PDB file of C-alpha atoms in Angstrom:
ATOM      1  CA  UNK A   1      91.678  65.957  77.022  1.00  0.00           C
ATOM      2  CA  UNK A   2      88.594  63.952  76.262  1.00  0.00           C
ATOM      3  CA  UNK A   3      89.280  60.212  76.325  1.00  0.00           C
ATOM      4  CA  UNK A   4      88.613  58.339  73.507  1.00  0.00           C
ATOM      5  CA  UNK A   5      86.828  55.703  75.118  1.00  0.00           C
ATOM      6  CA  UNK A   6      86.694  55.252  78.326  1.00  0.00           C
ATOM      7  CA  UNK A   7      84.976  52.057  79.030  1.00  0.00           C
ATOM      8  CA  UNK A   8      88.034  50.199  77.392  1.00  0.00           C
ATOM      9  CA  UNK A   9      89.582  47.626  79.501  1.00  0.00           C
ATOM     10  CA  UNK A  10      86.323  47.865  81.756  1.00  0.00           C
ATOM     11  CA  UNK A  11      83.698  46.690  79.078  1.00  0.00           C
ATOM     12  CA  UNK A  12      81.712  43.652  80.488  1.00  0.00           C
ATOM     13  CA  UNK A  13      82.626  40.800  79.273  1.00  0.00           C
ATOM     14  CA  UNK A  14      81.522  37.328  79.527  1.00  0.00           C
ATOM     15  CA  UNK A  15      84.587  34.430  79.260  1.00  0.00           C
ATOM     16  CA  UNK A  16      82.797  31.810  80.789  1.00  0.00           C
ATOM     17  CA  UNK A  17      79.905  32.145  78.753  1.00  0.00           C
ATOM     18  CA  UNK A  18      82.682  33.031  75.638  1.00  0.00           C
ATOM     19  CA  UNK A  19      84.263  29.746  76.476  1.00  0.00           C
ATOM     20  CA  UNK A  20      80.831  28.018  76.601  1.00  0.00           C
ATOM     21  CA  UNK A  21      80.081  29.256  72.850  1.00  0.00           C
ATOM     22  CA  UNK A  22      83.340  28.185  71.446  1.00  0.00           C
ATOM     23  CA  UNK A  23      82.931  24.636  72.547  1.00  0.00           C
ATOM     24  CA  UNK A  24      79.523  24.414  71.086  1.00  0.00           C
ATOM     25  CA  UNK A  25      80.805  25.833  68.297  1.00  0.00           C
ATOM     26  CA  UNK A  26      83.725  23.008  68.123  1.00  0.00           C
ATOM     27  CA  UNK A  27      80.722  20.083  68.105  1.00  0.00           C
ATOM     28  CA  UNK A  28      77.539  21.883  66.193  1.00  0.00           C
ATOM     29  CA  UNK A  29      76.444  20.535  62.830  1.00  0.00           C
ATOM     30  CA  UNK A  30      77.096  22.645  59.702  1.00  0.00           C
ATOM     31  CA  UNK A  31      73.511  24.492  59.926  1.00  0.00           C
ATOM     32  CA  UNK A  32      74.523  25.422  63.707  1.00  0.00           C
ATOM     33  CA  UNK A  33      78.540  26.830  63.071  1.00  0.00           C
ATOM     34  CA  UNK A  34      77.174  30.274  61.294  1.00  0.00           C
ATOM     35  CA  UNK A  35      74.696  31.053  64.083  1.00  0.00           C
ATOM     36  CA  UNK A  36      76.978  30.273  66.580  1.00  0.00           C
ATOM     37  CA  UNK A  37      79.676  32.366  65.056  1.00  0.00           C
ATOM     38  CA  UNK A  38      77.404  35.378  64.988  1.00  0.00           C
ATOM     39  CA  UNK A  39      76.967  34.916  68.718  1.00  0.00           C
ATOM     40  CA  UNK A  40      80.123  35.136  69.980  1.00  0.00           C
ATOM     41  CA  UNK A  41      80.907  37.786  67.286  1.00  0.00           C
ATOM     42  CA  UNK A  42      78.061  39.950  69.256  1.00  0.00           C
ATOM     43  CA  UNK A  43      79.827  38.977  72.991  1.00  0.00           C
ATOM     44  CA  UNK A  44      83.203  39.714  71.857  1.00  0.00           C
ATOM     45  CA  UNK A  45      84.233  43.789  72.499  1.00  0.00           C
ATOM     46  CA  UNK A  46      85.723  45.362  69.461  1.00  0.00           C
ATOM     47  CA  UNK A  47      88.800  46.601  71.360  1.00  0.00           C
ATOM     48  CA  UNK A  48      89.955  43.258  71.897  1.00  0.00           C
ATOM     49  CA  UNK A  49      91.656  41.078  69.541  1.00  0.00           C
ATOM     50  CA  UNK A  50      89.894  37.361  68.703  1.00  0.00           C
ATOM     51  CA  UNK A  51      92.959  35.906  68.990  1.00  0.00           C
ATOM     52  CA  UNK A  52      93.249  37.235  72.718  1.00  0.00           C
ATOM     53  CA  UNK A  53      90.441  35.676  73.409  1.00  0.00           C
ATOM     54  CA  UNK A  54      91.328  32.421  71.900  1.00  0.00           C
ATOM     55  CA  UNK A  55      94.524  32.634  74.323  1.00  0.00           C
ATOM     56  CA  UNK A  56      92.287  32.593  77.556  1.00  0.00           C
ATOM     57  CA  UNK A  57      90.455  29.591  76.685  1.00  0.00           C
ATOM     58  CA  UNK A  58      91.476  27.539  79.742  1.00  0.00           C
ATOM     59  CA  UNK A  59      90.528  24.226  77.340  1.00  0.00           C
ATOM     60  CA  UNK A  60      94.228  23.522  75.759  1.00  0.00           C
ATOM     61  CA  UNK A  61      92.735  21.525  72.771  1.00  0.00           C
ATOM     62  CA  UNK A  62      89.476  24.418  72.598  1.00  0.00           C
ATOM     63  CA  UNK A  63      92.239  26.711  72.359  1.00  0.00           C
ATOM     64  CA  UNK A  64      93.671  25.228  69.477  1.00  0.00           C
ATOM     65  CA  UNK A  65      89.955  25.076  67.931  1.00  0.00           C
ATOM     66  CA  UNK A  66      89.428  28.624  68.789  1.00  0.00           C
ATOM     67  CA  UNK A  67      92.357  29.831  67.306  1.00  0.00           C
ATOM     68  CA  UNK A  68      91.556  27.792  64.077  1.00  0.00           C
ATOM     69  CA  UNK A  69      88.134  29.820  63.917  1.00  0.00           C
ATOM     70  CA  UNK A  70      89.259  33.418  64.852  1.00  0.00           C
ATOM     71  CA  UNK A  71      89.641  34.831  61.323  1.00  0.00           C
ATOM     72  CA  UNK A  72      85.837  33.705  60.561  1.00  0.00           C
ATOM     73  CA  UNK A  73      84.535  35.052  63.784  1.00  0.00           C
ATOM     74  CA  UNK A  74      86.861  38.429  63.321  1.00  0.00           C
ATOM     75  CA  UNK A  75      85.105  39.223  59.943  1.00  0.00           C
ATOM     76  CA  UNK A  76      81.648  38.453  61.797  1.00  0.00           C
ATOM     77  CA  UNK A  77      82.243  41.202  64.736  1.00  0.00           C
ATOM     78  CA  UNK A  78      83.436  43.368  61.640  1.00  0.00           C
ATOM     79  CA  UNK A  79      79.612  43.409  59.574  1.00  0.00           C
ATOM     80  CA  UNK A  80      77.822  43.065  63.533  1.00  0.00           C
ATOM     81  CA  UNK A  81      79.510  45.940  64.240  1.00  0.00           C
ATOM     82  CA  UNK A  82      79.013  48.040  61.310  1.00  0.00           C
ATOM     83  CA  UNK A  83      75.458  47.283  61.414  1.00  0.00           C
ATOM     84  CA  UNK A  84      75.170  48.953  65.012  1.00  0.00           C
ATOM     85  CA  UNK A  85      76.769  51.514  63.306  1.00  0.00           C
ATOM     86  CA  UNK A  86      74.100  51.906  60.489  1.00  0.00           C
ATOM     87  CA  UNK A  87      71.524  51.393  63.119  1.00  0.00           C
ATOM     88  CA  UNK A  88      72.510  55.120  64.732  1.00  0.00           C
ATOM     89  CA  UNK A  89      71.968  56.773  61.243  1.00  0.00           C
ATOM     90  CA  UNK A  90      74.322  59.948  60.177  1.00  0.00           C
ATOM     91  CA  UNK A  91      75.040  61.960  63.532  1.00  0.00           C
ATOM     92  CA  UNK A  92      78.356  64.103  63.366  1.00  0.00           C
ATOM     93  CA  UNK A  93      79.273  64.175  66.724  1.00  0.00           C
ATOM     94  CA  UNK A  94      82.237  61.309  65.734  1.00  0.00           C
ATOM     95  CA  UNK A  95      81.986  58.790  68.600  1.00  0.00           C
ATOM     96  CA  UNK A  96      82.105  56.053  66.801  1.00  0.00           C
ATOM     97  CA  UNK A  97      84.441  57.288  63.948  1.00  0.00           C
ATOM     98  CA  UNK A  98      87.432  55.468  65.873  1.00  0.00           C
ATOM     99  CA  UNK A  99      85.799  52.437  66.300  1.00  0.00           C
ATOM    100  CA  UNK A 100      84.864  52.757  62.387  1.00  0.00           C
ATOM    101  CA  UNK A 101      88.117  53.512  60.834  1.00  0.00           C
ATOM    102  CA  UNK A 102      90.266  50.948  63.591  1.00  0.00           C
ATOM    103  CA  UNK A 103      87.343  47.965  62.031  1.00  0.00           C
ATOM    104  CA  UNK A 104      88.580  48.969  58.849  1.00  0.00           C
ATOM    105  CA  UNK A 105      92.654  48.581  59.253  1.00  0.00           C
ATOM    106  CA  UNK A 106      91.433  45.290  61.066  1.00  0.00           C
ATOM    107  CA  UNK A 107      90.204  43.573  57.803  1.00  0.00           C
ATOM    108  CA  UNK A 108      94.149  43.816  56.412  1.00  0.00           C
ATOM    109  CA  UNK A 109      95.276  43.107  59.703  1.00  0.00           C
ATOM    110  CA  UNK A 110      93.202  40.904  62.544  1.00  0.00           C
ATOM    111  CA  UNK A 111      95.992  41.459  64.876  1.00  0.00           C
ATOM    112  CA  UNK A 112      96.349  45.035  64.891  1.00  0.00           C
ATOM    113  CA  UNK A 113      96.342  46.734  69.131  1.00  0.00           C
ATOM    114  CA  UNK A 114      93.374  49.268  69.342  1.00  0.00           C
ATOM    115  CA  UNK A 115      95.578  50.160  72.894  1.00  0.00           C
ATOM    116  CA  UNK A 116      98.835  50.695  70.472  1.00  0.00           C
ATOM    117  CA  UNK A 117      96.562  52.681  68.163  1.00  0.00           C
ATOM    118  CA  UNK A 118      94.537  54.823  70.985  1.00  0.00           C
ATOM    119  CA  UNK A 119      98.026  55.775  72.308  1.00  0.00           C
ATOM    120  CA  UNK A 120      99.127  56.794  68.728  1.00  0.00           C
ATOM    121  CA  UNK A 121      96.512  59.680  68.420  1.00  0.00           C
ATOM    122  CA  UNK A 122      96.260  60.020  72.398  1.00  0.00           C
ATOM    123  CA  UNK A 123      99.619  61.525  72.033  1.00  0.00           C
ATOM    124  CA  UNK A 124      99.420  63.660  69.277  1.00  0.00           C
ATOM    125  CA  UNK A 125      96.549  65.336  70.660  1.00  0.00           C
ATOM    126  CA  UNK A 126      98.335  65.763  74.509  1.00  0.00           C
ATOM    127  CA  UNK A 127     100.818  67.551  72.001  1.00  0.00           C
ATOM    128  CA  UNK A 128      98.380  70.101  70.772  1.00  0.00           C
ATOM    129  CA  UNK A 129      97.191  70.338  74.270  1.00  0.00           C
ATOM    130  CA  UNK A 130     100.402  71.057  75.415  1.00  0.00           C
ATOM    131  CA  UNK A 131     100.906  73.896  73.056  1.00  0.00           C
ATOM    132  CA  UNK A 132      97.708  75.627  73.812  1.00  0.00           C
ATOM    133  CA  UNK A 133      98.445  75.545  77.162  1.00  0.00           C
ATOM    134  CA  UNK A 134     102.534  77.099  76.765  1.00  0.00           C
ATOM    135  CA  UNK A 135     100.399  79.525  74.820  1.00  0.00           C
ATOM    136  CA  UNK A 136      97.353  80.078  76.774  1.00  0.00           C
ATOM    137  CA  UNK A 137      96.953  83.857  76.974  1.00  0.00           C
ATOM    138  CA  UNK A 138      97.016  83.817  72.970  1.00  0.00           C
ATOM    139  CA  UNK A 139      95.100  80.479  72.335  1.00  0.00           C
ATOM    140  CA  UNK A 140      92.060  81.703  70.348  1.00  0.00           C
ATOM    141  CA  UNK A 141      89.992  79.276  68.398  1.00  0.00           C
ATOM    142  CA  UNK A 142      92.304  80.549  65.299  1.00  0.00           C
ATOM    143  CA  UNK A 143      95.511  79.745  67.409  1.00  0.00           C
ATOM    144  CA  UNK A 144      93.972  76.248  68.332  1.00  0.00           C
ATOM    145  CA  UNK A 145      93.734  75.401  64.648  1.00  0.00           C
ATOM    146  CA  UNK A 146      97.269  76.848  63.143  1.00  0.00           C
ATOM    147  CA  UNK A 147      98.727  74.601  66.450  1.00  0.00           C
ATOM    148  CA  UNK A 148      96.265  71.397  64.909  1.00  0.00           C
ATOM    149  CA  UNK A 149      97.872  71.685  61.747  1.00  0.00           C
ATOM    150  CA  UNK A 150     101.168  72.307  62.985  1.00  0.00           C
ATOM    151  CA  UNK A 151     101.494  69.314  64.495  1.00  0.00           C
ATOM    152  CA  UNK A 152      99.752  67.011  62.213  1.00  0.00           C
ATOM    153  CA  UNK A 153     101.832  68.615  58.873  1.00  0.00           C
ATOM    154  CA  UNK A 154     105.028  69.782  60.412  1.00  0.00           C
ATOM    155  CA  UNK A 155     105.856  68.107  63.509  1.00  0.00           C
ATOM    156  CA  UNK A 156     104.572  64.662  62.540  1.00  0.00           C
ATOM    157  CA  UNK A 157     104.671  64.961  58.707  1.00  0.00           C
ATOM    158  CA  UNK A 158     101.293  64.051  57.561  1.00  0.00           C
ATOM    159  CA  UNK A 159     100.606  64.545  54.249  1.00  0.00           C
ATOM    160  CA  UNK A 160      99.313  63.800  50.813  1.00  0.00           C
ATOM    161  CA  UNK A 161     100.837  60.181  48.884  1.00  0.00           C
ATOM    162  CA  UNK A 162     100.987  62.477  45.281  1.00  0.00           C
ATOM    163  CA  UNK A 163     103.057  59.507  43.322  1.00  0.00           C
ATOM    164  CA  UNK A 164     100.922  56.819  44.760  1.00  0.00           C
ATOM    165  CA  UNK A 165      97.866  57.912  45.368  1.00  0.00           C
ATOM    166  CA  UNK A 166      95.965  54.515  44.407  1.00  0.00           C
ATOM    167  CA  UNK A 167      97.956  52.691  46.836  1.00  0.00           C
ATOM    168  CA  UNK A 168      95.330  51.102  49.325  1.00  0.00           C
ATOM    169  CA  UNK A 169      97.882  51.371  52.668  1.00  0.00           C
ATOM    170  CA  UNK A 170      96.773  54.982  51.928  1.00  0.00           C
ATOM    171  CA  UNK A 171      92.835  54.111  53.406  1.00  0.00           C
ATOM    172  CA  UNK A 172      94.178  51.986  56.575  1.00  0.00           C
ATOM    173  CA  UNK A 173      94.831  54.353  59.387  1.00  0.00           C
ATOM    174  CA  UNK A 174      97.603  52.084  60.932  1.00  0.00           C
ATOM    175  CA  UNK A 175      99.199  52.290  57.376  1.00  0.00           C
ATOM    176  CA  UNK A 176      99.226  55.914  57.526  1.00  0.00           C
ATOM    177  CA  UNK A 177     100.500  56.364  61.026  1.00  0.00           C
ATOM    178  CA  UNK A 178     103.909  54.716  60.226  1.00  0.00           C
ATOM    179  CA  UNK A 179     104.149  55.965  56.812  1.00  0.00           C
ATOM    180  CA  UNK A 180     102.512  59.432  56.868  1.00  0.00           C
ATOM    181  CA  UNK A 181     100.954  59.249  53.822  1.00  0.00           C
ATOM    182  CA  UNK A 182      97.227  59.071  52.533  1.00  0.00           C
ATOM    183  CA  UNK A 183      94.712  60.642  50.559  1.00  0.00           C
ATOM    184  CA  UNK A 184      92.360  63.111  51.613  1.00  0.00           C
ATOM    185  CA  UNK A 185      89.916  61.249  53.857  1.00  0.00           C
ATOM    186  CA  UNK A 186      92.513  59.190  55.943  1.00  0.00           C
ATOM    187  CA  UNK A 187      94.540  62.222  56.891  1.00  0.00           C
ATOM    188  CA  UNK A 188      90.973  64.284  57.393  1.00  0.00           C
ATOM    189  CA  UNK A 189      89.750  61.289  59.628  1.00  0.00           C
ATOM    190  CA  UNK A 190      93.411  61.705  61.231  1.00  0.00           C
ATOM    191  CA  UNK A 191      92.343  65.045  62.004  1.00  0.00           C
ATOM    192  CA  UNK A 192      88.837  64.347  63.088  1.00  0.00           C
ATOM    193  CA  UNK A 193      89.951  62.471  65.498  1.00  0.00           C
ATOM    194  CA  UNK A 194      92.350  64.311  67.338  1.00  0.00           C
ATOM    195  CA  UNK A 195      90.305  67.530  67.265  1.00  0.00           C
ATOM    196  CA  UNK A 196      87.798  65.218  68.769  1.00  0.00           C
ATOM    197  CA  UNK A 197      89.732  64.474  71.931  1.00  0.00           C
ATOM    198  CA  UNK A 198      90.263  67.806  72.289  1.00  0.00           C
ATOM    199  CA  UNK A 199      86.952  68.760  71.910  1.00  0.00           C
ATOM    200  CA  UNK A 200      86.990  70.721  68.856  1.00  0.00           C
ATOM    201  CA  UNK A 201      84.374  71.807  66.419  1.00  0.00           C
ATOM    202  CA  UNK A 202      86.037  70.215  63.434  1.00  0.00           C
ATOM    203  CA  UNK A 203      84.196  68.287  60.846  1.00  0.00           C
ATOM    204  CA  UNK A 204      84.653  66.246  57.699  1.00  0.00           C
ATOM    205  CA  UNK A 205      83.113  67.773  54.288  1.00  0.00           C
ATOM    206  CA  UNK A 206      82.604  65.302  51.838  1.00  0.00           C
ATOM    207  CA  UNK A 207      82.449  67.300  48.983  1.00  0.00           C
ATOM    208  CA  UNK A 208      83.821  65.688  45.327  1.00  0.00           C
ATOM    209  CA  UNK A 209      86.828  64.541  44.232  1.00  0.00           C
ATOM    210  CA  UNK A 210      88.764  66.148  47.288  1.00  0.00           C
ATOM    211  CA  UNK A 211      87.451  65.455  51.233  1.00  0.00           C
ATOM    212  CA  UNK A 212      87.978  68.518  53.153  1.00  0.00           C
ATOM    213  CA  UNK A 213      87.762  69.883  57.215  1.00  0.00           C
ATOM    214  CA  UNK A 214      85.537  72.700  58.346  1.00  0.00           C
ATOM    215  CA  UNK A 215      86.571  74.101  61.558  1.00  0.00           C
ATOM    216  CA  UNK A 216      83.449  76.120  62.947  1.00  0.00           C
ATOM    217  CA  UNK A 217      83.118  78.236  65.905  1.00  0.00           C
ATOM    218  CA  UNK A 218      81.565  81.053  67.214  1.00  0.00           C
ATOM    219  CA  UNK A 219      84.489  83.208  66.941  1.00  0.00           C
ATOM    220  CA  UNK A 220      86.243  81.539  63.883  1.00  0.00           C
ATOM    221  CA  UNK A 221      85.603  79.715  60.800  1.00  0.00           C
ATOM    222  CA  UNK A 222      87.693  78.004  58.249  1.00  0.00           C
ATOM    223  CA  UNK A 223      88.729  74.908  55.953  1.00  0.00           C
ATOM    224  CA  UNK A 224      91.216  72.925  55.894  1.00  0.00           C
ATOM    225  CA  UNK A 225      93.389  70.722  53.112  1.00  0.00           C
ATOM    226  CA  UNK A 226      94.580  67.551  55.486  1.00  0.00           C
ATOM    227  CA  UNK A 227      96.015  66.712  51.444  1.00  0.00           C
ATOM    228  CA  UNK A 228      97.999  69.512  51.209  1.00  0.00           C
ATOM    229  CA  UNK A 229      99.987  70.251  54.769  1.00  0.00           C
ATOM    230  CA  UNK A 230      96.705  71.327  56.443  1.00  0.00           C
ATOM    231  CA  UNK A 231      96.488  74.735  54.197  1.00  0.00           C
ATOM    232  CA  UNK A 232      93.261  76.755  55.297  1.00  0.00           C
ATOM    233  CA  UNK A 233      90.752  77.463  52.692  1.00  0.00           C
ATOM    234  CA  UNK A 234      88.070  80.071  52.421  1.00  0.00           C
ATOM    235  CA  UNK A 235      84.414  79.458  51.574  1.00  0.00           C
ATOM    236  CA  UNK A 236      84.823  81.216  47.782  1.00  0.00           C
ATOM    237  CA  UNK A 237      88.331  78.604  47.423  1.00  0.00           C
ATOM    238  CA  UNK A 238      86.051  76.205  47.804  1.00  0.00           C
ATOM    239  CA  UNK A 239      83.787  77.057  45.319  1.00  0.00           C
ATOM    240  CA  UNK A 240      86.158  77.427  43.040  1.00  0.00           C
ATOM    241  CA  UNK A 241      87.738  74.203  43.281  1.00  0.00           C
ATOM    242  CA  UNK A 242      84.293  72.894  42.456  1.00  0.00           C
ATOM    243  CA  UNK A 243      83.161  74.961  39.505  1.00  0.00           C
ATOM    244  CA  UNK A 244      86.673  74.017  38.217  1.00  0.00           C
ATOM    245  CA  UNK A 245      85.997  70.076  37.935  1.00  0.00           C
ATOM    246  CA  UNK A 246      82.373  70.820  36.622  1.00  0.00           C
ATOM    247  CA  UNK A 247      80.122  70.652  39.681  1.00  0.00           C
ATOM    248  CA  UNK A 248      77.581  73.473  40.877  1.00  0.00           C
ATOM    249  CA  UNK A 249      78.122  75.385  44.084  1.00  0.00           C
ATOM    250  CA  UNK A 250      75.593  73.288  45.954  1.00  0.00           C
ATOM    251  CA  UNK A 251      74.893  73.275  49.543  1.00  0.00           C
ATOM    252  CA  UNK A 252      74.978  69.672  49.986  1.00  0.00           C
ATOM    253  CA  UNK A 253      78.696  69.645  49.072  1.00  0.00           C
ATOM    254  CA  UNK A 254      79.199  71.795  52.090  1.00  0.00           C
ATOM    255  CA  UNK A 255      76.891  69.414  54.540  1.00  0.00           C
ATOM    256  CA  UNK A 256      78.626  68.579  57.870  1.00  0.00           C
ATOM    257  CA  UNK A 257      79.476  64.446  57.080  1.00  0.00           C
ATOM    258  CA  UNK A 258      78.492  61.836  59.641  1.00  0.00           C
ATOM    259  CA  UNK A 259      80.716  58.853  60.652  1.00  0.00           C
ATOM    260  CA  UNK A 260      78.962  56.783  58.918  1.00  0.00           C
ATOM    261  CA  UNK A 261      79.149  58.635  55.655  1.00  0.00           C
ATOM    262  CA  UNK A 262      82.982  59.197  56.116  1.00  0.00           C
ATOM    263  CA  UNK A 263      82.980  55.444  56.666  1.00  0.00           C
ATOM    264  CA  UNK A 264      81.165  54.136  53.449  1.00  0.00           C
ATOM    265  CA  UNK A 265      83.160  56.459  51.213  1.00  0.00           C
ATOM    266  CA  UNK A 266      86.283  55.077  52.529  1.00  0.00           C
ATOM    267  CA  UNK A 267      85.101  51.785  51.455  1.00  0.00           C
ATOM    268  CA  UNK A 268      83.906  52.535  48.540  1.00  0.00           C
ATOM    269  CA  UNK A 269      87.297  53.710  47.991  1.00  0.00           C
ATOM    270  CA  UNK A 270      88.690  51.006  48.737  1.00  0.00           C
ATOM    271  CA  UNK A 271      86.476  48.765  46.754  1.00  0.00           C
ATOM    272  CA  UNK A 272      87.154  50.887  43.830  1.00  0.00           C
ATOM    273  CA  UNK A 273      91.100  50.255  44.101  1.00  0.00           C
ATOM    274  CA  UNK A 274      90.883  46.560  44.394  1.00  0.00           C
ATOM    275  CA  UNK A 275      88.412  46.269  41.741  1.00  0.00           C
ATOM    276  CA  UNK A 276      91.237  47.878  39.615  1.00  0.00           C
ATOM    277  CA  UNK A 277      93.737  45.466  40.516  1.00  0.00           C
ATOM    278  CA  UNK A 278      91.859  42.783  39.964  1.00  0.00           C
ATOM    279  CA  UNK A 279      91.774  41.611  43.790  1.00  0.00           C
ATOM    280  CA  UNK A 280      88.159  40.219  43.715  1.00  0.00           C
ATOM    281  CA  UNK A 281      89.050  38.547  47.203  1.00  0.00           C
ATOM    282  CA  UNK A 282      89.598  41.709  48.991  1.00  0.00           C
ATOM    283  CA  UNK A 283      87.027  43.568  46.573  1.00  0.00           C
ATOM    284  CA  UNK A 284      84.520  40.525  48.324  1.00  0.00           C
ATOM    285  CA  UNK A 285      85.736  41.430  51.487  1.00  0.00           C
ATOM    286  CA  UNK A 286      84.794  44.981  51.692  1.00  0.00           C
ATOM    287  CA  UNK A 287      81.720  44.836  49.957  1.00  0.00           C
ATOM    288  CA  UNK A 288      80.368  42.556  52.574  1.00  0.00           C
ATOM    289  CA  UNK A 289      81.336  45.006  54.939  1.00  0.00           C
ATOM    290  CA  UNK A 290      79.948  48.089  53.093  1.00  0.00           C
ATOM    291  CA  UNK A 291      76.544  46.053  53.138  1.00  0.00           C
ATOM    292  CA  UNK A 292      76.454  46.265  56.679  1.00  0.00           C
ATOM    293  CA  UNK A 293      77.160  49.838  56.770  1.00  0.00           C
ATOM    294  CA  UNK A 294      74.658  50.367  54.485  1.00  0.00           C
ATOM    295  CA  UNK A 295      72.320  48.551  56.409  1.00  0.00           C
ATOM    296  CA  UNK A 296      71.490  45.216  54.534  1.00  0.00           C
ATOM    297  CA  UNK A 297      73.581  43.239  56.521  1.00  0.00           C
ATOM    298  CA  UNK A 298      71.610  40.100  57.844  1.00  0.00           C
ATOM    299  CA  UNK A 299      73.183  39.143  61.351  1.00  0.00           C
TER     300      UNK A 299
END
């Protein structure tokens, strides 16, 4: 099984110089605090919480200081982050699609383990594994899939939240793991990302109104409803659904989607909910963030 990312608990990192930063940081002028805060936004790896950091201050009273500031400096690493994001452009390859979607259950919750959610999906996926190789002589690219699904629908109950489908836990991946609800994307990305450690072809299809899978292989091809249980579709299903909420069979509606797509229209989701519920903190929030993914976020 492919690792997620490998680097993590090995990624350079600079404490002394962290430590340096904050205790600038503590004495700078007004002018100086956002600058600085963007600094140690960029030395701070997104696996690790800012609070963590704060903890290993060996500076009792710049702990206390850094602890004060970790919410500001967690939103920074958020939009510095996004923008490297933006910077790549739209390849569909998924690497950073963790990263993405874990930034994204951050915002709600600044605490949140990246190790507690790597294990999550880590698992599932050794469970897959483990069933393609009980089943090895029959494990076909077709077999791979139904066993994908299995898992994900039946064995650990993902599926769509029909009577509260506004709800916004529905977008945050950590959300979703506990209750096993969401809308299309967030069980799609759920998917993504476990096909991804196992090296599957599988890819998002942003297409309107309803996010879908496309499994594609040499030897087999299909969609898939994440929404509905993981049900396969065909090619002319999809059509279909789209003629039947007024849009033309266009190719773009069938377009491989990048992580960076997958990751805006999640916000924008998002955006859209809070906006509804009049939450214009939240609805600030996001938007920020969006900028960055959109690339107009100036660091």
């Amino acid at each position: 099984m492919q690792s997620s990312d490998s680097s993590f608990g090995t990624v350079p990192f600079p404490p002394d110089k962290i430590e340096d930063k904050f205790y600038q940081l503590e004495f700078s002028s007004l002018e100086e605090k956002s600058r600085i805060i963007k600094e140690i936004a960029g030395m701070i790896p997104w696996q690790l919480r800012i609070q963590e950091v704060a903890d290993e201050l060996k500076d009792p009273t710049l702990r206390v200081f850094a602890r004060s500031v970790s919410p500001a400096v967690h939103s920074e690493r958020i939009s510095y982050r996004y923008s490297l994001l933006a910077e790549k452009g739209h390849p569909n390859h998924y690497d950073d699609l963790e990263e993405g979607v874990f930034l994204l259950s951050s915002v709600i919750d600044p605490d949140l383990s990246y190790l507690e959610f790597r294990t999550y999906l880590d698992r599932v996926a050794l469970r897959v594994e483990e069933l393609v190789d009980l089943n090895e002589d029959l494990a076909s690219d077709e077999v791979k899939v139904h066993f994908l699904t299995r898992v994900l629908s039946q064995e650990e109950g993902f599926g769509g939240n029909h009577d509260q489908y506004e709800d916004p836990n529905n977008s945050y991946l950590h959300k979703v793991f506990v209750s096993k609800k969401g809308i299309p994307i967030s069980l799609s990305v759920i998917y993504l990302l476990v096909a991804h450690r196992l090296q599957l072809p599988l890819y998002g299809v942003n297409m309107p109104l309803h996010f879908l899978l496309h499994f594609e292989s040499s030897e087999f091809q299909t969609y898939i409803d994440s929404y509905h249980g993981g049900v396969m579709l065909d090619r002319s299903t999809c059509i279909r659904f789209l003629k039947a909420n007024g849009f033309q069979a266009h190719e773009r509606y069938f377009t491989h989607a990048s992580s960076l797509t997958i990751l805006k229209r999640m916000f924008r989701n998002l955006i859209h909910i809070y906006r509804k519920k009049e939450d214009r903190d939240m609805e600030k929030v996001l938007s920020r963030h969006l900028l960055a993914l959109d690339n107009k976020w100036k660091p």
